[in-house]
Amino acid sequence: MSESRQFQRRSFVARKLEGSEFLNINDGAVMVKALANASDNQVQQSGLIDLSVAQRFGFRGLNAAQHMQACDYPVPSKPNLCDVGRNGELVLRLGETEYWVLSNPQELEQTPNYQAPVLDKCYSLFCQNSHSWLMMVGPSLAETMAKICGVDLSSSQFPVGHVCQTSVARINAVIVHHEINNKSVFSILSDSASAVYLWEALLDAMTEFNGCAMGLSAIT
Amino acid sequence: MRLAAPMGLLINRNQHVTFKFEGKQYDGYHGDNIASALLANQQWLMSRSFKYHRPRAPLTMAGHDANTLIQLGGEPNVLADRVAPSQGDIIEGQNYSGSLENDRDSILGYFGRFMPVGFYYRAFFKPYGVWEKWESVIRKKAGLGKLDLNFEPEYYDKVYLFKDVVVVGAGPAGLSAALTAADAGASVQIVDEHPILGGSLSYHRFDLEGKIADQTRSDLVAKVEAHPNIEVTLNATCNAWFADNYLPVIQGKRMYKVRAKECIVASGAFEQHVVFRNNDLPGIVVCSAVSRLMKLYAVKPGRRAVLLTGNDDAYFTALDLYEQGVEVAAIVDMRAQGGAQSVTAAVQNLGIKITLGSTVYEALATKGNKHIRGVDVRAISGQGEVDAQSNLIDCDLLCVSSGFMPSYSLLCQAGGQLSYDDETAAFNLSNLPAHLHIAGSVNGIHSLTAVIRDGERSAVDALQNLGHDVASIEPIECDKQTNFDWPIFKHPKGKDFVDFDEDLQVKDIINATRIGYRDIQLVKRFSTLGMGPSQGRHSALPAARLVAKSTQRTVSQTGVTTARPPYAPEKLAHIAGRIFDPVRRTAMHDRHIEMGAKMMPAGNWQRPAFYGKPEDRDKCIWAESEHVRNKVGVIDVSTLGGIELRGPDAAEFMNRMYTFAFLKQPVGKTRYAVLTNEHGVVVDDGVACRIADDHFYVTATTGGVGGVYSDMLKWNAQWRLDVDIANVTAAFSAINLAGPDSRKVLEKIASDVDLSAEGFPHLAYREGSVAGIPARLLRVGFVGELGYEIHVPTSYGEALWDAVIEAGKEHDIKPFGVETQRLLRLEKGHIIVSQDTDSMSHPGELDLGWAIARKKPFYVGGRSVDIVMARKQTRKLVGFTLPKGSAKPEEGHLVLSGDDISGNITSCEYSPTVDSIVGLAFVSIDQCEVGSKFEVRTDNNVMVNARVVKLPFYDADGKRQEL
């Protein structure tokens, strides 16, 4: 499909990619292949992928960890770490009592197991809509982020499996360092209303590394 | 005139660069800077001095003086000895009238006696009004270079760098420090302002054979370039030192914001000139400048040279000059005892004459002071004194070296203490903060072996701070003397320059002290000493000596002026970088643009003000408001704040936060929620929806939700209630569907909600699906018509908008903007917190007493509200009208009571519905009675008489919103 607005759920960013090939994920559009002249399969190249409509959810509260375990998700040992679920889901621990679950980026059509909280002191969160999900791929992740973020995100200081909650281009963001096909990627979760602003700021920062918008085909 | 290889380390003789200077074409090589390319073509004159318009040429060839400021295309004040020419560049000199060669303003040099130090502070202000006459003349003469008013902004940015060790300076000390630190495993960044590694090793001669520098440089550079732990940033200036080793490093159009755990400053030392008459003539350079010219750029600097020195370095320079075919007429050594025996013998063996205990008293100039043609050499008879007998020597090059001044700027910015040693006539630095180290000549170490060892020592100190287990190195000693104690020879005819940037002569500094400015800081401000582009690199030391002598103090007591960032001039573009200005968009943003909305900022958000052309603002707003009143309109209210409160104590929490009662609010109902702060001031309002016994969804104002949310977290940190608080503003998109036909529109797309007046009455809350989208529906009437706020997950926002527009087509639905909504709510007398309130507004002033539950024991600000409302009231927010056609007051216009200001307008618009101007205003308590009148001063002092009316202006019984 080539029109992101055919879907009920719409990413802020997808509208900037009209003309690309989209896949229906969770009743929303995820770009599969970028515009004609982009080279999605070059993971060596810096790229930015919009996964905003991909499913994600979260829980918060004193019993959130218990609920996560009941749902068969791993519970990272401390805040600002992430783990990988049985089906490749990313499980983030953002605070003492807050957890987010992100779809396996390589199998977005397989929605993760969401179960509404049944325990007291466990509340579902709104990260599906409150946050956009952008994924930065390529060999220059830390160098790119150094242009817009004051935290050292080099792999020695920010290894795979770590989460950083900081300011990126002057807006709050959650940055997750994980791997796709054994290569480092950064997932960046940030205010959905600022998604277009951040998308443009990130692409601008990636310009000197030949960065461009990419589709799912770059990581699958 | 180029020298043969191996001279010319930086240039590529196979790659030519052609450019124009002052209209004439010049040919240089790739690797040249503008100055070296010009000097290779015998073009010494590059600029005119600031005050006397004297011809100026390079002094240092290192970008450390202001003599080489040129105009490069549209960019003024470019350092010709720092910037490389590009093919086709158009370059001009600066600060002249007529031509660079024949500057009409050079006549100012003859009027120096009428322009004494600080003359502009003491002239032009008497008699009264004379300044207006002088101002245009002075402004025309002031400033350097020409601004390109058609300049298009260019892309500059900033990048963070994080390193264990940052080494500032890539000379022998810096390179050895970097290697020592990197070998131990530290990540190291080397920063140097020059285009190659090596510092003085790349141009200076350290031994008689002239071999050790090349060998050492080659060895160190090879190791550095091969080292995996070292990164190098060349052509980069570390422009400041800030706390905790936060270093702004400028390279090209980028500023690196470097965070260094340890910082080693190996920035070297500035070679100092000698003060004598005409010491600024083109052809007079410091010794290191000719070394750079020959070694780096293969430029033969002259035919016949004289060297004036206070140390041995000039002897090595003489050897270099001799080897490159420059006739060395004499070495004039200010020291009575002369130099070391080995160097003395070496130059004497070449037949070079050495004159000890003497100085150049005056440089002799060609016509128009364009170049040096000879020197008047005299024996030194005392401190700054010379014999009457002169010895004239012809020359076209004079190389001077009176010693070295540590490059202290970064270190003094860090709090380092400069102390002057009378024995060595040199400054040294101490009291540096932890994690900041110095090495090499900036540390007063000058012999090459000691410099390299000092670099290693500084790295070891840094490594120990980083926790590495390395053995300490004792402080390095160096007894090499470099500085002559008094290289200042005042001439009765003046033009003996201390500060080239500002054309300050010896008498200017002395006179400043005689006038009463005894402190070096005051001398600086009065005379502008050190305030030019070179920031006192060559004037600080002679000025300190002159002030010390003139005020009968020591140089240590006098000190130097405070070093402040930046170290070198930097552009505002570097400071600004790539500006990040976050913008928030609603999910429907693109639809608004497609429908012709005039967007406006609301905090970080972009919102449609109205739909139509900006010049048709009023007509658009009136048309939109009439449409809502008579048919149906839709507005994007996604920016409205949303806060989710869940948990057993949610109702108790609401009850404590807001003024109304919420414990018994029924599920499925909404309630107006007013928030006051501890001072009883109304700070926000919204609508609280009770979704379940333990679940509230409360809205807040667009601009206020961030503060409300953080206040909620703050209060519950104290109250410890069992409630989860989430700011869900971005998670929900919302529209307000309003107008008599709104129910008909909604009925087409909301199949599972009973929308009848009975099933979904005014102020009720429902959940259901709208166009298949899960939705929260609030029946509220901010604009005073039958209306529904529909809140959906943000990702569905645009689909909701599309569905509503499609469903509303048969009812002629139209979008309306924020400006229209403001008019509609004004007609209903609804306030907007922060527009119709200020930092003193309590509920009583705003007629919000009905929204306070007085029987409940506590709410935030409750006690203050009781106190302020019990006091005698002084003002009140009232509605007013003015006849159509009156001068319309604007927000902020003053309300008057006689001659006194009694209040201000907060909102005012022409209402087509009421057909008059309506508004809200704070007035004094004696002006607030319905029917009374008050004066408003509008634009151009036009006074209007407004009449207080009962609110609302429209639909007083509220029937329309309760349909």
mmCIF file with all atom_site columns, C-alpha atoms in Angstrom, chain A residues 91-149:
data_model
loop_
_atom_site.group_PDB
_atom_site.id
_atom_site.type_symbol
_atom_site.label_atom_id
_atom_site.label_alt_id
_atom_site.label_comp_id
_atom_site.label_asym_id
_atom_site.label_entity_id
_atom_site.label_seq_id
_atom_site.pdbx_PDB_ins_code
_atom_site.Cartn_x
_atom_site.Cartn_y
_atom_site.Cartn_z
_atom_site.occupancy
_atom_site.B_iso_or_equiv
_atom_site.pdbx_formal_charge
_atom_site.auth_seq_id
_atom_site.auth_comp_id
_atom_site.auth_asym_id
_atom_site.auth_atom_id
_atom_site.pdbx_PDB_model_num
ATOM 1  C CA . VAL A 1 91  ? 11.052 -5.339  28.077 1.00 0.00 ? 91  VAL A CA 1
ATOM 2  C CA . LEU A 1 92  ? 12.185 -2.041  29.554 1.00 0.00 ? 92  LEU A CA 1
ATOM 3  C CA . ARG A 1 93  ? 12.396 -1.207  33.201 1.00 0.00 ? 93  ARG A CA 1
ATOM 4  C CA . LEU A 1 94  ? 12.046 2.557   33.437 1.00 0.00 ? 94  LEU A CA 1
ATOM 5  C CA . GLY A 1 95  ? 11.749 2.918   37.194 1.00 0.00 ? 95  GLY A CA 1
ATOM 6  C CA . GLU A 1 96  ? 11.467 0.927   40.376 1.00 0.00 ? 96  GLU A CA 1
ATOM 7  C CA . THR A 1 97  ? 7.876  0.056   39.521 1.00 0.00 ? 97  THR A CA 1
ATOM 8  C CA . GLU A 1 98  ? 7.478  0.836   35.806 1.00 0.00 ? 98  GLU A CA 1
ATOM 9  C CA . TYR A 1 99  ? 7.850  -1.550  32.872 1.00 0.00 ? 99  TYR A CA 1
ATOM 10 C CA . TRP A 1 100 ? 7.226  -1.214  29.152 1.00 0.00 ? 100 TRP A CA 1
ATOM 11 C CA . VAL A 1 101 ? 6.884  -4.002  26.625 1.00 0.00 ? 101 VAL A CA 1
ATOM 12 C CA . LEU A 1 102 ? 7.686  -3.293  22.966 1.00 0.00 ? 102 LEU A CA 1
ATOM 13 C CA . SER A 1 103 ? 6.884  -5.620  20.087 1.00 0.00 ? 103 SER A CA 1
ATOM 14 C CA . ASN A 1 104 ? 9.661  -7.671  18.598 1.00 0.00 ? 104 ASN A CA 1
ATOM 15 C CA . PRO A 1 105 ? 10.784 -5.174  15.917 1.00 0.00 ? 105 PRO A CA 1
ATOM 16 C CA . GLN A 1 106 ? 11.475 -7.988  13.501 1.00 0.00 ? 106 GLN A CA 1
ATOM 17 C CA . GLU A 1 107 ? 8.086  -9.600  13.954 1.00 0.00 ? 107 GLU A CA 1
ATOM 18 C CA . LEU A 1 108 ? 5.735  -6.695  14.352 1.00 0.00 ? 108 LEU A CA 1
ATOM 19 C CA . GLU A 1 109 ? 2.755  -8.616  13.043 1.00 0.00 ? 109 GLU A CA 1
ATOM 20 C CA . GLN A 1 110 ? 3.026  -10.909 16.025 1.00 0.00 ? 110 GLN A CA 1
ATOM 21 C CA . THR A 1 111 ? 1.500  -8.786  18.771 1.00 0.00 ? 111 THR A CA 1
ATOM 22 C CA . PRO A 1 112 ? 2.860  -9.299  22.251 1.00 0.00 ? 112 PRO A CA 1
ATOM 23 C CA . ASN A 1 113 ? 0.705  -10.782 24.936 1.00 0.00 ? 113 ASN A CA 1
ATOM 24 C CA . TYR A 1 114 ? -1.169 -7.997  26.702 1.00 0.00 ? 114 TYR A CA 1
ATOM 25 C CA . GLN A 1 115 ? -3.173 -8.798  29.778 1.00 0.00 ? 115 GLN A CA 1
ATOM 26 C CA . ALA A 1 116 ? -5.002 -6.072  31.647 1.00 0.00 ? 116 ALA A CA 1
ATOM 27 C CA . PRO A 1 117 ? -3.858 -5.749  35.229 1.00 0.00 ? 117 PRO A CA 1
ATOM 28 C CA . VAL A 1 118 ? -5.952 -7.683  37.689 1.00 0.00 ? 118 VAL A CA 1
ATOM 29 C CA . LEU A 1 119 ? -3.940 -6.856  40.767 1.00 0.00 ? 119 LEU A CA 1
ATOM 30 C CA . ASP A 1 120 ? -4.298 -3.753  42.884 1.00 0.00 ? 120 ASP A CA 1
ATOM 31 C CA . LYS A 1 121 ? -1.451 -1.268  42.604 1.00 0.00 ? 121 LYS A CA 1
ATOM 32 C CA . CYS A 1 122 ? -0.797 -2.132  38.993 1.00 0.00 ? 122 CYS A CA 1
ATOM 33 C CA . TYR A 1 123 ? -1.926 0.242   36.277 1.00 0.00 ? 123 TYR A CA 1
ATOM 34 C CA . SER A 1 124 ? -1.599 -0.004  32.537 1.00 0.00 ? 124 SER A CA 1
ATOM 35 C CA . LEU A 1 125 ? 0.198  2.822   30.836 1.00 0.00 ? 125 LEU A CA 1
ATOM 36 C CA . PHE A 1 126 ? -0.505 4.821   27.693 1.00 0.00 ? 126 PHE A CA 1
ATOM 37 C CA . CYS A 1 127 ? 2.843  4.530   25.918 1.00 0.00 ? 127 CYS A CA 1
ATOM 38 C CA . GLN A 1 128 ? 1.227  3.203   22.761 1.00 0.00 ? 128 GLN A CA 1
ATOM 39 C CA . ASN A 1 129 ? -0.134 6.670   22.082 1.00 0.00 ? 129 ASN A CA 1
ATOM 40 C CA . SER A 1 130 ? 1.807  9.003   24.318 1.00 0.00 ? 130 SER A CA 1
ATOM 41 C CA . HIS A 1 131 ? 5.120  8.060   22.718 1.00 0.00 ? 131 HIS A CA 1
ATOM 42 C CA . SER A 1 132 ? 6.440  7.641   19.222 1.00 0.00 ? 132 SER A CA 1
ATOM 43 C CA . TRP A 1 133 ? 8.902  4.826   18.540 1.00 0.00 ? 133 TRP A CA 1
ATOM 44 C CA . LEU A 1 134 ? 11.767 5.565   16.208 1.00 0.00 ? 134 LEU A CA 1
ATOM 45 C CA . MET A 1 135 ? 14.640 3.192   15.610 1.00 0.00 ? 135 MET A CA 1
ATOM 46 C CA . MET A 1 136 ? 18.084 4.361   14.576 1.00 0.00 ? 136 MET A CA 1
ATOM 47 C CA . VAL A 1 137 ? 20.284 1.842   12.809 1.00 0.00 ? 137 VAL A CA 1
ATOM 48 C CA . GLY A 1 138 ? 23.759 1.946   11.363 1.00 0.00 ? 138 GLY A CA 1
ATOM 49 C CA . PRO A 1 139 ? 27.349 2.206   12.483 1.00 0.00 ? 139 PRO A CA 1
ATOM 50 C CA . SER A 1 140 ? 27.305 5.779   13.821 1.00 0.00 ? 140 SER A CA 1
ATOM 51 C CA . LEU A 1 141 ? 24.670 5.661   16.538 1.00 0.00 ? 141 LEU A CA 1
ATOM 52 C CA . ALA A 1 142 ? 26.652 7.301   19.332 1.00 0.00 ? 142 ALA A CA 1
ATOM 53 C CA . GLU A 1 143 ? 28.256 9.832   17.001 1.00 0.00 ? 143 GLU A CA 1
ATOM 54 C CA . THR A 1 144 ? 24.861 10.855  15.687 1.00 0.00 ? 144 THR A CA 1
ATOM 55 C CA . MET A 1 145 ? 23.311 11.123  19.120 1.00 0.00 ? 145 MET A CA 1
ATOM 56 C CA . ALA A 1 146 ? 26.276 13.194  20.322 1.00 0.00 ? 146 ALA A CA 1
ATOM 57 C CA . LYS A 1 147 ? 24.966 15.968  18.081 1.00 0.00 ? 147 LYS A CA 1
ATOM 58 C CA . ILE A 1 148 ? 21.637 16.181  19.865 1.00 0.00 ? 148 ILE A CA 1
ATOM 59 C CA . CYS A 1 149 ? 22.084 14.605  23.267 1.00 0.00 ? 149 CYS A CA 1
#
